[in-house]
Tab-separated table of C-alpha atoms and ligand atoms in Angstrom:
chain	number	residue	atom	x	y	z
A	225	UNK	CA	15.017	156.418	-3.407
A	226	UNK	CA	12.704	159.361	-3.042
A	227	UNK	CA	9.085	158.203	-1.949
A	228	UNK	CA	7.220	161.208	-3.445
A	229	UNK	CA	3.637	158.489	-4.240
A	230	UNK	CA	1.539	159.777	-1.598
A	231	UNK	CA	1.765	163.367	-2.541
A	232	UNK	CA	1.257	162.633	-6.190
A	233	UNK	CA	-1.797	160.587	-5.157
A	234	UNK	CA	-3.053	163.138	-3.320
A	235	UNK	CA	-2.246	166.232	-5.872
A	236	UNK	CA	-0.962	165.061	-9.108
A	237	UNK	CA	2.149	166.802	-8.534
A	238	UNK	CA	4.957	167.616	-6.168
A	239	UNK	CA	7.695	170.497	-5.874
A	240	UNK	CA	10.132	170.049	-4.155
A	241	UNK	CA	12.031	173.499	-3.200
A	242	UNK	CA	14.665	173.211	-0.375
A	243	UNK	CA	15.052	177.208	0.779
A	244	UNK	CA	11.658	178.151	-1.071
A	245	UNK	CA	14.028	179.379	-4.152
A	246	UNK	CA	11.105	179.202	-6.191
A	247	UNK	CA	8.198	179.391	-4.161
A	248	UNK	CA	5.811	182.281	-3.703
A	249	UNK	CA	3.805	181.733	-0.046
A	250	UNK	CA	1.569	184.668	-0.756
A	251	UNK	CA	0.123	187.368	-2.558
A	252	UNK	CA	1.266	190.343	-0.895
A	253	UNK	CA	0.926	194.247	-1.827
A	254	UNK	CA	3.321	195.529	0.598
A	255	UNK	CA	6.592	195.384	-0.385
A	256	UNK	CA	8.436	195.326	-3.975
A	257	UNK	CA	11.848	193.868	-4.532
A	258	UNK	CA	13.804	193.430	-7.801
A	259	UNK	CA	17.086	191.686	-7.162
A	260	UNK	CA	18.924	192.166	-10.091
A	261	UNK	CA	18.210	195.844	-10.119
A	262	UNK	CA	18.747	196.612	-6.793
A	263	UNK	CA	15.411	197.968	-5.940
A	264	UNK	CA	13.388	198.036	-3.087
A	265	UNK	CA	9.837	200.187	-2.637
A	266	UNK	CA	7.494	200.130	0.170
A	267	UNK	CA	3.867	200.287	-0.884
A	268	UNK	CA	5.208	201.430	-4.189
A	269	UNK	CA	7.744	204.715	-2.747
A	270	UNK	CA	11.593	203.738	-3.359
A	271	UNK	CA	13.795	203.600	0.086
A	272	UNK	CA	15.745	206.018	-1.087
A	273	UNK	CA	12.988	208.728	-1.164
A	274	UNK	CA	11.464	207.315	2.259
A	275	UNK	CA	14.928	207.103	3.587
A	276	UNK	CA	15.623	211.013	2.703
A	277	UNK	CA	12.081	212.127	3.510
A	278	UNK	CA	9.996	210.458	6.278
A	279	UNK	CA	10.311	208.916	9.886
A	280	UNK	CA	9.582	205.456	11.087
A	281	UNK	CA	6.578	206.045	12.545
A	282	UNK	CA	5.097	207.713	8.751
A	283	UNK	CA	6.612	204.332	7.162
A	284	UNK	CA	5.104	202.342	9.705
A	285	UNK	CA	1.808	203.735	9.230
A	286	UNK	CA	2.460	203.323	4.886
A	287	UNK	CA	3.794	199.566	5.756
A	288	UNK	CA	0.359	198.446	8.090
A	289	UNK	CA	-2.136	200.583	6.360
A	290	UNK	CA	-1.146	200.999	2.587
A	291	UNK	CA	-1.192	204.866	2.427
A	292	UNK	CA	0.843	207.606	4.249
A	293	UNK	CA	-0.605	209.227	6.799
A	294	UNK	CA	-1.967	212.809	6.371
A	295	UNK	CA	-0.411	214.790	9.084
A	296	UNK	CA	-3.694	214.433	11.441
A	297	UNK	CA	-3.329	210.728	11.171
A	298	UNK	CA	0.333	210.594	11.550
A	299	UNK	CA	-0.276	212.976	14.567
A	300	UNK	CA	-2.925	210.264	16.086
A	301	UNK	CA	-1.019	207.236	15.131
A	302	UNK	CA	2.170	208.832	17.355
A	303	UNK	CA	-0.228	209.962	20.168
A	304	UNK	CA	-1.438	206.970	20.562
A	305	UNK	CA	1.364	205.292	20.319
A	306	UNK	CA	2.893	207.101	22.865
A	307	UNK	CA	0.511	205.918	25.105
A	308	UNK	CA	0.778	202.494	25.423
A	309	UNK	CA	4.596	202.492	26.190
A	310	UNK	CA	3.664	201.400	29.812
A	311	UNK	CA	4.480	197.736	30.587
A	312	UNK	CA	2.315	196.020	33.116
A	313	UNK	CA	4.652	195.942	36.605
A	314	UNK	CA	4.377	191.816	36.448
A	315	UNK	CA	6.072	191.971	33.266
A	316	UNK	CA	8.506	193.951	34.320
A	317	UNK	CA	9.277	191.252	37.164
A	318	UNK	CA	9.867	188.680	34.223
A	319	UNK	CA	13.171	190.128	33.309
A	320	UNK	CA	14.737	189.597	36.978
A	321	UNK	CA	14.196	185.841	36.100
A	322	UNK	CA	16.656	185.668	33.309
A	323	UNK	CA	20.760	185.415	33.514
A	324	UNK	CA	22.517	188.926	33.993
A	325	UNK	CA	24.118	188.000	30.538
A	326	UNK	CA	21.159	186.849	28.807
A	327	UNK	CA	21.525	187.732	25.335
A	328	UNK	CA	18.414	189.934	24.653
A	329	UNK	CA	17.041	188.128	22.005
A	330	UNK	CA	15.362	185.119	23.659
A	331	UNK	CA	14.371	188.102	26.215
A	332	UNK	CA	12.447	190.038	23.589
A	333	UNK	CA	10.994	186.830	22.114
A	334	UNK	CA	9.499	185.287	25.418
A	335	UNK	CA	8.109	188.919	26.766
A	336	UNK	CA	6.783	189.335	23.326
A	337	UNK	CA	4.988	185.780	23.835
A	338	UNK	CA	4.034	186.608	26.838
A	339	UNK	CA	1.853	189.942	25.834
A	340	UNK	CA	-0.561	187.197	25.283
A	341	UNK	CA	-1.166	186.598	28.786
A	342	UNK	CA	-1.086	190.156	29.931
A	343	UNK	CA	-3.910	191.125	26.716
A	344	UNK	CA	-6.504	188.607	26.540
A	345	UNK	CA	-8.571	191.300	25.639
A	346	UNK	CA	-6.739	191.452	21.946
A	347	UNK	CA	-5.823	188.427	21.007
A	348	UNK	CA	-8.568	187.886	18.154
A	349	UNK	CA	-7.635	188.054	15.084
A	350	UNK	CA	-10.656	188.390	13.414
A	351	UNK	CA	-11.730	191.488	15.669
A	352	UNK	CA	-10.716	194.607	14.241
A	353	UNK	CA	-10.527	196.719	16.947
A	354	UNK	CA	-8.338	193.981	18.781
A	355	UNK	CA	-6.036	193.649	15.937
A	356	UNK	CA	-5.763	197.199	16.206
A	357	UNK	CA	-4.896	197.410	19.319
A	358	UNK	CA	-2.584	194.769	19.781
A	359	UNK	CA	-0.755	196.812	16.700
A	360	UNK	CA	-0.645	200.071	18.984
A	361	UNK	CA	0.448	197.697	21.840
A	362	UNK	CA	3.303	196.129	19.801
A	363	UNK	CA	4.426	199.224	18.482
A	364	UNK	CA	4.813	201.179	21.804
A	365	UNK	CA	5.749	198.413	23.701
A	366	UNK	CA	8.822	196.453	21.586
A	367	UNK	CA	10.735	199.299	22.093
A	368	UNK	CA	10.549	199.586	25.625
A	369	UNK	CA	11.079	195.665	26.522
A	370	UNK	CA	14.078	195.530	24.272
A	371	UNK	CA	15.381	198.982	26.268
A	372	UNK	CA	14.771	196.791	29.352
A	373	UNK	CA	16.790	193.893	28.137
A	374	UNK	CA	19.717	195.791	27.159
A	375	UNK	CA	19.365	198.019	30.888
A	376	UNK	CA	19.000	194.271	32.778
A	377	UNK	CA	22.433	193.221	30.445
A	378	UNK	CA	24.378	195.890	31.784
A	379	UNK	CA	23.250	196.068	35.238
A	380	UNK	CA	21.748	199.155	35.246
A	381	UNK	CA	18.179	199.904	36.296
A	382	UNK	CA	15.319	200.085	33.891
A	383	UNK	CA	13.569	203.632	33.050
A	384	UNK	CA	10.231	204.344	33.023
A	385	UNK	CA	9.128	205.427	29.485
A	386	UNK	CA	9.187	209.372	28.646
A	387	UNK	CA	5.702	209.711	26.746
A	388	UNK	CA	7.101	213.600	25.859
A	389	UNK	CA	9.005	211.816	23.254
A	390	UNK	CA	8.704	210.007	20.082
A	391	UNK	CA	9.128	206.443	19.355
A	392	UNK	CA	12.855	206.858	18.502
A	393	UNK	CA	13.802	209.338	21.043
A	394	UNK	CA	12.320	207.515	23.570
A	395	UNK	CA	14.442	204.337	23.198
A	396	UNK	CA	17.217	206.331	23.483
A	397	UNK	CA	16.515	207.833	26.079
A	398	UNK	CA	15.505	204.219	28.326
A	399	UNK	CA	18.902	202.682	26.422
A	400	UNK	CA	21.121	205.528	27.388
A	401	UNK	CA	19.660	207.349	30.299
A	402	UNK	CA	19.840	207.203	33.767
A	403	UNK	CA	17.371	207.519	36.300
A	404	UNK	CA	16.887	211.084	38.243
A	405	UNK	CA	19.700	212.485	35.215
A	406	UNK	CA	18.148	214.622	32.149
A	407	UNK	CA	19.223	212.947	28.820
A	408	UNK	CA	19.953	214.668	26.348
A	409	UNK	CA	19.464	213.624	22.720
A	410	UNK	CA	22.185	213.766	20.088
A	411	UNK	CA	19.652	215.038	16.950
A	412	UNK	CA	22.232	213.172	14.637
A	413	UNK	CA	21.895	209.639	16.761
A	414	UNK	CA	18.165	210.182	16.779
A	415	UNK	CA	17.905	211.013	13.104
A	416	UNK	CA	20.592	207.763	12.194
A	417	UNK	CA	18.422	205.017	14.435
A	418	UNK	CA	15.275	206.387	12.693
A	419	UNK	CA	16.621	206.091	9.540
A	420	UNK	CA	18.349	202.449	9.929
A	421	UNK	CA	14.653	201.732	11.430
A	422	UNK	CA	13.306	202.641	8.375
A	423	UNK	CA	15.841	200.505	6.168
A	424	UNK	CA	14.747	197.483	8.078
A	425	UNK	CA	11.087	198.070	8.331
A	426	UNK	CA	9.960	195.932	5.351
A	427	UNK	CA	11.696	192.819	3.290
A	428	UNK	CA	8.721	190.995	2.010
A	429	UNK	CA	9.166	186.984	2.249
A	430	UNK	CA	12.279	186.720	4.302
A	431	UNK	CA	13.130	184.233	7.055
A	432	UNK	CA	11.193	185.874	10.121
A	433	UNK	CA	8.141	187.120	7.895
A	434	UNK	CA	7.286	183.643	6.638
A	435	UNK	CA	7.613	183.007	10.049
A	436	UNK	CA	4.926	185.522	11.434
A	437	UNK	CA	2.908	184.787	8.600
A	438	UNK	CA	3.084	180.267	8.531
A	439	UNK	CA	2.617	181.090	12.468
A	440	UNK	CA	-0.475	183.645	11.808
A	441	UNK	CA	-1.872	180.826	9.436
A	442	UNK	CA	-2.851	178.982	11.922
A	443	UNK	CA	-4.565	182.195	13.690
A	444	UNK	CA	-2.645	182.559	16.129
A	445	UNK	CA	-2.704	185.381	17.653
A	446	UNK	CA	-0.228	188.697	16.549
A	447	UNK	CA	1.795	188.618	19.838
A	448	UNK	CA	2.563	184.789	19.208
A	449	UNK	CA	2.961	185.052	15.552
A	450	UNK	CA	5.654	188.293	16.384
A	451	UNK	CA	7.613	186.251	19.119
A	452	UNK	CA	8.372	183.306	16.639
A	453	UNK	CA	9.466	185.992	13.777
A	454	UNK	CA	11.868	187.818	16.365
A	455	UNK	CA	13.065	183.964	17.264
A	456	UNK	CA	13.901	183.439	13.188
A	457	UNK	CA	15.492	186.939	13.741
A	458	UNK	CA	17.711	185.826	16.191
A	459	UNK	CA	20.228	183.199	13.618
A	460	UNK	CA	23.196	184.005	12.652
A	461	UNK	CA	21.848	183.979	8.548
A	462	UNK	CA	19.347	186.715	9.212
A	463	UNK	CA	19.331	189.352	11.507
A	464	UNK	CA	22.021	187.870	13.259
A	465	UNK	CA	24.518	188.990	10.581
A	466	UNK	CA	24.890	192.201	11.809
A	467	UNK	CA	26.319	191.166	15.396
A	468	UNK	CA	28.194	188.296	13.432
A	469	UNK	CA	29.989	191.198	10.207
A	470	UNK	CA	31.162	193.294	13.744
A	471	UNK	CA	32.686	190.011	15.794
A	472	UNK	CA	34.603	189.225	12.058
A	473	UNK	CA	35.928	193.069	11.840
A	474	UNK	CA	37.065	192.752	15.318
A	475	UNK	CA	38.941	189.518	15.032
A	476	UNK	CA	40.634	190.250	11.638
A	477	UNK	CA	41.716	193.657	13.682
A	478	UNK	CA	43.308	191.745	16.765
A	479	UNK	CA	44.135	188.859	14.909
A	480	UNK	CA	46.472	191.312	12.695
A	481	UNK	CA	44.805	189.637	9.776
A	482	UNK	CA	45.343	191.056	6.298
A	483	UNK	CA	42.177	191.334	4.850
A	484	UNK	CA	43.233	189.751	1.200
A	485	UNK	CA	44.153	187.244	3.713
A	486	UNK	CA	40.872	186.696	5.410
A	487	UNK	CA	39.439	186.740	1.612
A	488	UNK	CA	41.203	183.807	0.951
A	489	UNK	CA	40.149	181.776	3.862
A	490	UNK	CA	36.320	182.713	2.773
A	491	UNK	CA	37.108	182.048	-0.920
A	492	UNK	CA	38.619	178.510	0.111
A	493	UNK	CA	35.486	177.851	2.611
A	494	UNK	CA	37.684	177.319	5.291
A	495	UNK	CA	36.026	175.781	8.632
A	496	UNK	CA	32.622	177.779	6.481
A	497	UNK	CA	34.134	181.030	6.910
A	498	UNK	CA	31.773	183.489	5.270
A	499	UNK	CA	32.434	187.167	4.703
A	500	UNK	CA	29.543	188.048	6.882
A	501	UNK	CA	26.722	191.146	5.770
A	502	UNK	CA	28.116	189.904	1.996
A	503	UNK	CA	25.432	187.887	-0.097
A	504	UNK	CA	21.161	187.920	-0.336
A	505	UNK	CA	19.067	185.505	-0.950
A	506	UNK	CA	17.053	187.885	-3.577
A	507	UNK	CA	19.792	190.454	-4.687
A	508	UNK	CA	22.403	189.971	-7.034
A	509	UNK	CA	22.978	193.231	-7.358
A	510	UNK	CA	23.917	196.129	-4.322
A	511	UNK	CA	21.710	196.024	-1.568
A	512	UNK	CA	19.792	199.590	-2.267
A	513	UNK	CA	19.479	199.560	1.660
A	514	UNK	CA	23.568	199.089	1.829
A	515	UNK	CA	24.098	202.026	-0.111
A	516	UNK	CA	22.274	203.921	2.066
A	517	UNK	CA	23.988	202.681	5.166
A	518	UNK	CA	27.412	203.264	3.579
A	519	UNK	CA	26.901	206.375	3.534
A	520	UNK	CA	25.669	206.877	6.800
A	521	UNK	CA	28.508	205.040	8.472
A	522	UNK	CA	30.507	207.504	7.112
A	523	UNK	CA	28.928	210.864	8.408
A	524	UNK	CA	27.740	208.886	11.813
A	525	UNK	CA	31.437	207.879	12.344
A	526	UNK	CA	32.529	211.217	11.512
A	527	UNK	CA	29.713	213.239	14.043
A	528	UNK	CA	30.256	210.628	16.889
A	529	UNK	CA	33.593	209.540	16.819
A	530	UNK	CA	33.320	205.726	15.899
A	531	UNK	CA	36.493	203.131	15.355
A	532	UNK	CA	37.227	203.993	11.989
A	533	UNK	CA	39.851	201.335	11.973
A	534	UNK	CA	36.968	198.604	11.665
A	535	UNK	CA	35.226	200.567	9.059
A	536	UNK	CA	38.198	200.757	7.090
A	537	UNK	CA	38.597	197.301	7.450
A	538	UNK	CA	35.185	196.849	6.580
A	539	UNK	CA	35.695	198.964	3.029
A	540	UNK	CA	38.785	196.957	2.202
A	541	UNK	CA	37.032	193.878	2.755
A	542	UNK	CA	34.081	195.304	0.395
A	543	UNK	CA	36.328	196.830	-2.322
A	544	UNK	CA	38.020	193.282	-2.235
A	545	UNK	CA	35.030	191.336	-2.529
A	546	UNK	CA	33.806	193.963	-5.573
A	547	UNK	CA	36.615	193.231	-8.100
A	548	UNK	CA	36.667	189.659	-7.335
A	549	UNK	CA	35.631	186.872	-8.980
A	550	UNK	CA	34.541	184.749	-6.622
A	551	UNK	CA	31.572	187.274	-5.618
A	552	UNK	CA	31.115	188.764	-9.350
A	553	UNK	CA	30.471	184.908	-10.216
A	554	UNK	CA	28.589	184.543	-7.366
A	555	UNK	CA	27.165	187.915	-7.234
A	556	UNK	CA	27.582	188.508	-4.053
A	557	UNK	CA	27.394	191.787	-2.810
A	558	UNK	CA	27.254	193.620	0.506
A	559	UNK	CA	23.813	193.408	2.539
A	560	UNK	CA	22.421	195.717	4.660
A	561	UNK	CA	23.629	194.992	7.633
A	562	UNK	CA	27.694	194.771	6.402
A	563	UNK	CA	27.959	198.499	7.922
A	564	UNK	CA	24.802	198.806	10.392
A	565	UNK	CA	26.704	197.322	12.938
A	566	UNK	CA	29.516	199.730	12.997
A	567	UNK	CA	26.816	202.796	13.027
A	568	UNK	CA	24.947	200.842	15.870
A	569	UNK	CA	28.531	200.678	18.093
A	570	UNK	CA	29.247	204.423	17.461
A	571	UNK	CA	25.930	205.243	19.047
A	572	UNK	CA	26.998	202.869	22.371
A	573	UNK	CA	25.412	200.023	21.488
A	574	UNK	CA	26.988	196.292	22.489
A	575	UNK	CA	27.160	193.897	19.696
A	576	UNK	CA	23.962	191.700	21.316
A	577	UNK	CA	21.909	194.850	21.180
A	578	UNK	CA	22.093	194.810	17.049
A	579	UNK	CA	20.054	192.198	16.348
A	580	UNK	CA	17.276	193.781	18.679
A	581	UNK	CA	17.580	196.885	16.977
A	582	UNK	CA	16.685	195.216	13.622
A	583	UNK	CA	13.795	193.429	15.448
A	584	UNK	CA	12.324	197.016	16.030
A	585	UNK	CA	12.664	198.204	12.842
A	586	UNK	CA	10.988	194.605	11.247
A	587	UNK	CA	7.860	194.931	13.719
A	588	UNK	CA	5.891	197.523	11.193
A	589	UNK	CA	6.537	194.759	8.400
A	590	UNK	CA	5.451	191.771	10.578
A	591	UNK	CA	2.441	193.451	11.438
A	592	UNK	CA	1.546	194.556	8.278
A	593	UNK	CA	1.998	191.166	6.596
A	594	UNK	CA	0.101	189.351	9.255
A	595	UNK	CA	-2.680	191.538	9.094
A	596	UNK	CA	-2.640	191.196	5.189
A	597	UNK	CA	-2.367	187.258	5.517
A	598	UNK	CA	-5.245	187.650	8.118
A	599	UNK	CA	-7.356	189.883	5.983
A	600	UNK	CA	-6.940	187.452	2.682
A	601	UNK	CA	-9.902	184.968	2.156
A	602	UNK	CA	-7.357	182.654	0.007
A	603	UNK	CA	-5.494	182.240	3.201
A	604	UNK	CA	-5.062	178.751	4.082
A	605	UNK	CA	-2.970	176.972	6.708
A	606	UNK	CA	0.700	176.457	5.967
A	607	UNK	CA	1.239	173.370	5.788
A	608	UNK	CA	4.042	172.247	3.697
A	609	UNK	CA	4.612	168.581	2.013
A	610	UNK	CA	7.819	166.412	2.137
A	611	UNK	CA	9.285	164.086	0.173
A	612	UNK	CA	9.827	160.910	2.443
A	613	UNK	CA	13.653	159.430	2.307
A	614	UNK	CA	13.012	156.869	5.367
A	615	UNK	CA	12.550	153.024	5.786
A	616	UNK	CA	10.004	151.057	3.306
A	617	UNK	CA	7.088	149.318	5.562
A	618	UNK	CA	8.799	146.800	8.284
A	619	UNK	CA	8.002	145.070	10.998
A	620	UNK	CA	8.876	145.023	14.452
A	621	UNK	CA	11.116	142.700	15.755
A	622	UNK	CA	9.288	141.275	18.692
A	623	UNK	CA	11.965	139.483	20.370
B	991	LIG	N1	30.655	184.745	1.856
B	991	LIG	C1	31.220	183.810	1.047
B	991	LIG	N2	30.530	183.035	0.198
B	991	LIG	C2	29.208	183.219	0.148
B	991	LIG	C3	28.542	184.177	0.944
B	991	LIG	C4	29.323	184.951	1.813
B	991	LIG	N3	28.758	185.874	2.594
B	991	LIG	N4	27.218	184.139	0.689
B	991	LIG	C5	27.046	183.179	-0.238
B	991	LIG	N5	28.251	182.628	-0.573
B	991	LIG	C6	28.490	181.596	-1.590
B	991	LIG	C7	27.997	180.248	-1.111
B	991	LIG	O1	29.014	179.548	-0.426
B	991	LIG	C8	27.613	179.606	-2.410
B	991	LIG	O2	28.805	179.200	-3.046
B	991	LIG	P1	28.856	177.856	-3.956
B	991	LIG	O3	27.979	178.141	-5.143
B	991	LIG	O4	30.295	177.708	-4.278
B	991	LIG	O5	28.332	176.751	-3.093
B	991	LIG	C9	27.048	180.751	-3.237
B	991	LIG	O6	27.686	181.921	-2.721
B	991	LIG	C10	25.532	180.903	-3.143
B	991	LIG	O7	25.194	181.092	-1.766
B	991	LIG	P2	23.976	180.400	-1.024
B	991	LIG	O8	24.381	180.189	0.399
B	991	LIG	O9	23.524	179.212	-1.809
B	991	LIG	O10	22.885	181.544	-1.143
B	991	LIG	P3	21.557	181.665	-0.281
B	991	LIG	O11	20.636	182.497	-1.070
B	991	LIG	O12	21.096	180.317	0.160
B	991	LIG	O13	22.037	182.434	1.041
B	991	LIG	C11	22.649	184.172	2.532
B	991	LIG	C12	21.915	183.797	1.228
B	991	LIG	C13	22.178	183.271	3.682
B	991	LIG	C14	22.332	185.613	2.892
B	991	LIG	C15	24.176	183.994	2.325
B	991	LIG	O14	24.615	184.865	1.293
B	991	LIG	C16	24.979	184.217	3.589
B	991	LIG	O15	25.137	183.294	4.390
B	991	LIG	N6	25.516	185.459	3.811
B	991	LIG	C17	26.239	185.780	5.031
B	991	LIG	C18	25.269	186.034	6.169
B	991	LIG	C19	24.533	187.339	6.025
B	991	LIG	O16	25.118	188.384	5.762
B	991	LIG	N7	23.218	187.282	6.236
B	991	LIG	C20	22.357	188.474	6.181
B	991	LIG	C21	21.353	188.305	5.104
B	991	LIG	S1	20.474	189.774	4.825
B	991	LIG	C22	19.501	189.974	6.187
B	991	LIG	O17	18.998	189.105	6.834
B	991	LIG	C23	19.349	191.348	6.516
């Protein structure tokens, strides 16, 4: 009963590819993943190395324009940077307008869209100079709306950016600080967030990329393209795992669950449990960005005193999942997000504030791939087919 005729009329063939599985939506030089190894380079340098050896801000610069930075460009790039942090006062006035308990995702999407109408000036895409600086005003400014959406969600007042400190720094301090206080940074926090940052910066193809880039495809502009990537972001499937792996730890702890037993309920597919932060779309083999993460959990928890009872819960669920079938057949192992979120609550964070943290570390990738999409002469609209399962022709019933 599949009515596929028009679309081989009109191109000889069809494919029909629920998920894209099997379909490649663009040429892209930005990020390499093999699954089945495990691997994962940005521009061509492993995570690992970039992980052990550079900030966000360097792999941001590698991610949007191709090369590292020499130190006089990195130095510009953060300068700059650091100067756009401001948000216009009428934007500020948006967030009054939400719920107290807004979760900060639709937040960060709608005062992401709405850049657009504070920036006319940038919104070309063909205009280099605008594309550049909407990049700059991206950059400097995601991290200081999402700091206001988690201030607004806890009642506290917002904090004017510190433009003495870096990128990283800086959100910490507008999370964490209060007004007419000094802050003072934890070196180890600072250096963890950077580094999950940097673990999250890139992922070719997934869910909110093909989102900035079908968006982009229709040249819209970068602040619009952004907002609808940070709204793919937001589901449970994508970046929403990480809130979604720390609610399941918590309720197998109160519930007094055995983990073997929880295993069972997600090997049965009971009500659709899933063992959250397990499985990937494109590896079948360890998440290189989980191992990294592991690790970290375990020296972040040590330094700054997290619930170690979740994280062991969280090991017993993995070394579970590791030796059993159902996930060897499947290959399923554990994503990067299965121990973010316990790294992310150590540091103070609230569960709804993990998926915004991801957001920021995916903007240098979203930009990057929407410039490249914008930059590419074989760039044509997305616009996807379908294969038609409604009515034949009928008529209507004039009665
Ligand atoms: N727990 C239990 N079973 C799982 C899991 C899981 N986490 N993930 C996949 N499976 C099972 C599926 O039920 C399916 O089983 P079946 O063959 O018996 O039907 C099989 O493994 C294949 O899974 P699909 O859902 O077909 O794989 P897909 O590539 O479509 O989905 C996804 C990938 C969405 C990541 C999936 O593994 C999942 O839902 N994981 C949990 C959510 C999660 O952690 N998301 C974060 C992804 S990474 C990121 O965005 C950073």
């Amino acid at each position: 009963g599949l009515n596929i005729g028009p679309l081989l009329k009109s191109t000889g063939q069809v494919t029909y590819d629920p998920g894209f599985m099997n379909t490649a939506n663009a040429k892209s030089a930005i990020t390499y993943i093999d699954g089945d190894e495990g691997v994962l380079r940005y521009r061509g340098y492993p995570i690992d190395q970039l992980a052990q050896n550079s900030s966000f801000l360097e792999v941001a610069y590698l991610l949007i324009y191709g090369e590292l930075p020499t130190g006089d460009q990195l130095g510009a790039w953060d300068e700059e940077i650091r100067r756009h942090t401001m948000l216009h006062e009428d934007l500020k006035g948006f967030f009054s307008g939400f719920p107290r308990d807004a979760h900060p995702m639709p937040v960060l999407s709608s005062a992401v869209s709405a850049l657009s109408t504070f920036y006319p000036d940038s919104l070309d895409p063909f205009d280099e100079e605008q594309v550049h600086i909407s990049t700059i005003r991206l950059m400097a400014k995601l991290p200081v709306i999402a700091s206001y959406a988690f201030k607004k969600s806890i009642g506290q007042p917002m904090l004017y950016p510190d433009n003495s400190l870096n990128l990283t720094e800086n959100f910490l301090r507008q999370c964490f600080g209060v007004p007419a206080e000094p802050y003072e940074l934890d070196p180890d926090m600072v250096k963890a967030l950077d580094l999950l940052l940097i673990l999250h910066a890139d992922h070719e193809q997934n869910c909110s990329t093909s989102t900035v880039r079908l968006v982009g495809s229709s040249h819209a502009n970068m602040f619009a393209s952004v907002s609808a990537g940070i709204n793919a972001l937001y589901g449970p499937l994508h970046g929403g795992a990480n809130e979604a792996v720390l609610n399941m730890l918590r309720s197998i702890k109160s519930d007094g669950v055995k983990p073997e037993d929880f295993m069972d309920k997600v090997k049965n597919k009971e009500a659709g449990v899933k063992l959250m932060g397990f499985g990937h779309r494109v590896y079948k083999n360890y998440d290189p960005r989980a191992k990294i993460v592991k690790k970290t959990a375990h020296d972040i928890l040590g330094k700054l005193g997290g619930n170690d009872e979740l994280l062991d819960i969280a090991m017993r669920l993995e070394e579970k999942a590791l030796a059993d079938d159902y996930f060897i057949e499947r290959k399923l192992y554990p994503n990067v997000d299965f121990y973010t979120g316990l790294i992310y609550k150590a540091m103070g964070f609230p569960e709804k504030m993990f998926t915004p943290l991801f957001a920021l570390g995916r903007l240098p990738g979203w930009i990057a791939q929407w410039r490249e999409l914008i930059e590419d002469p074989a760039t044509k609209i997305g616009r996807p087919r379908q294969v038609y399962t409604g009515h034949d022709l009928r008529d209507y019933p004039v009665r």
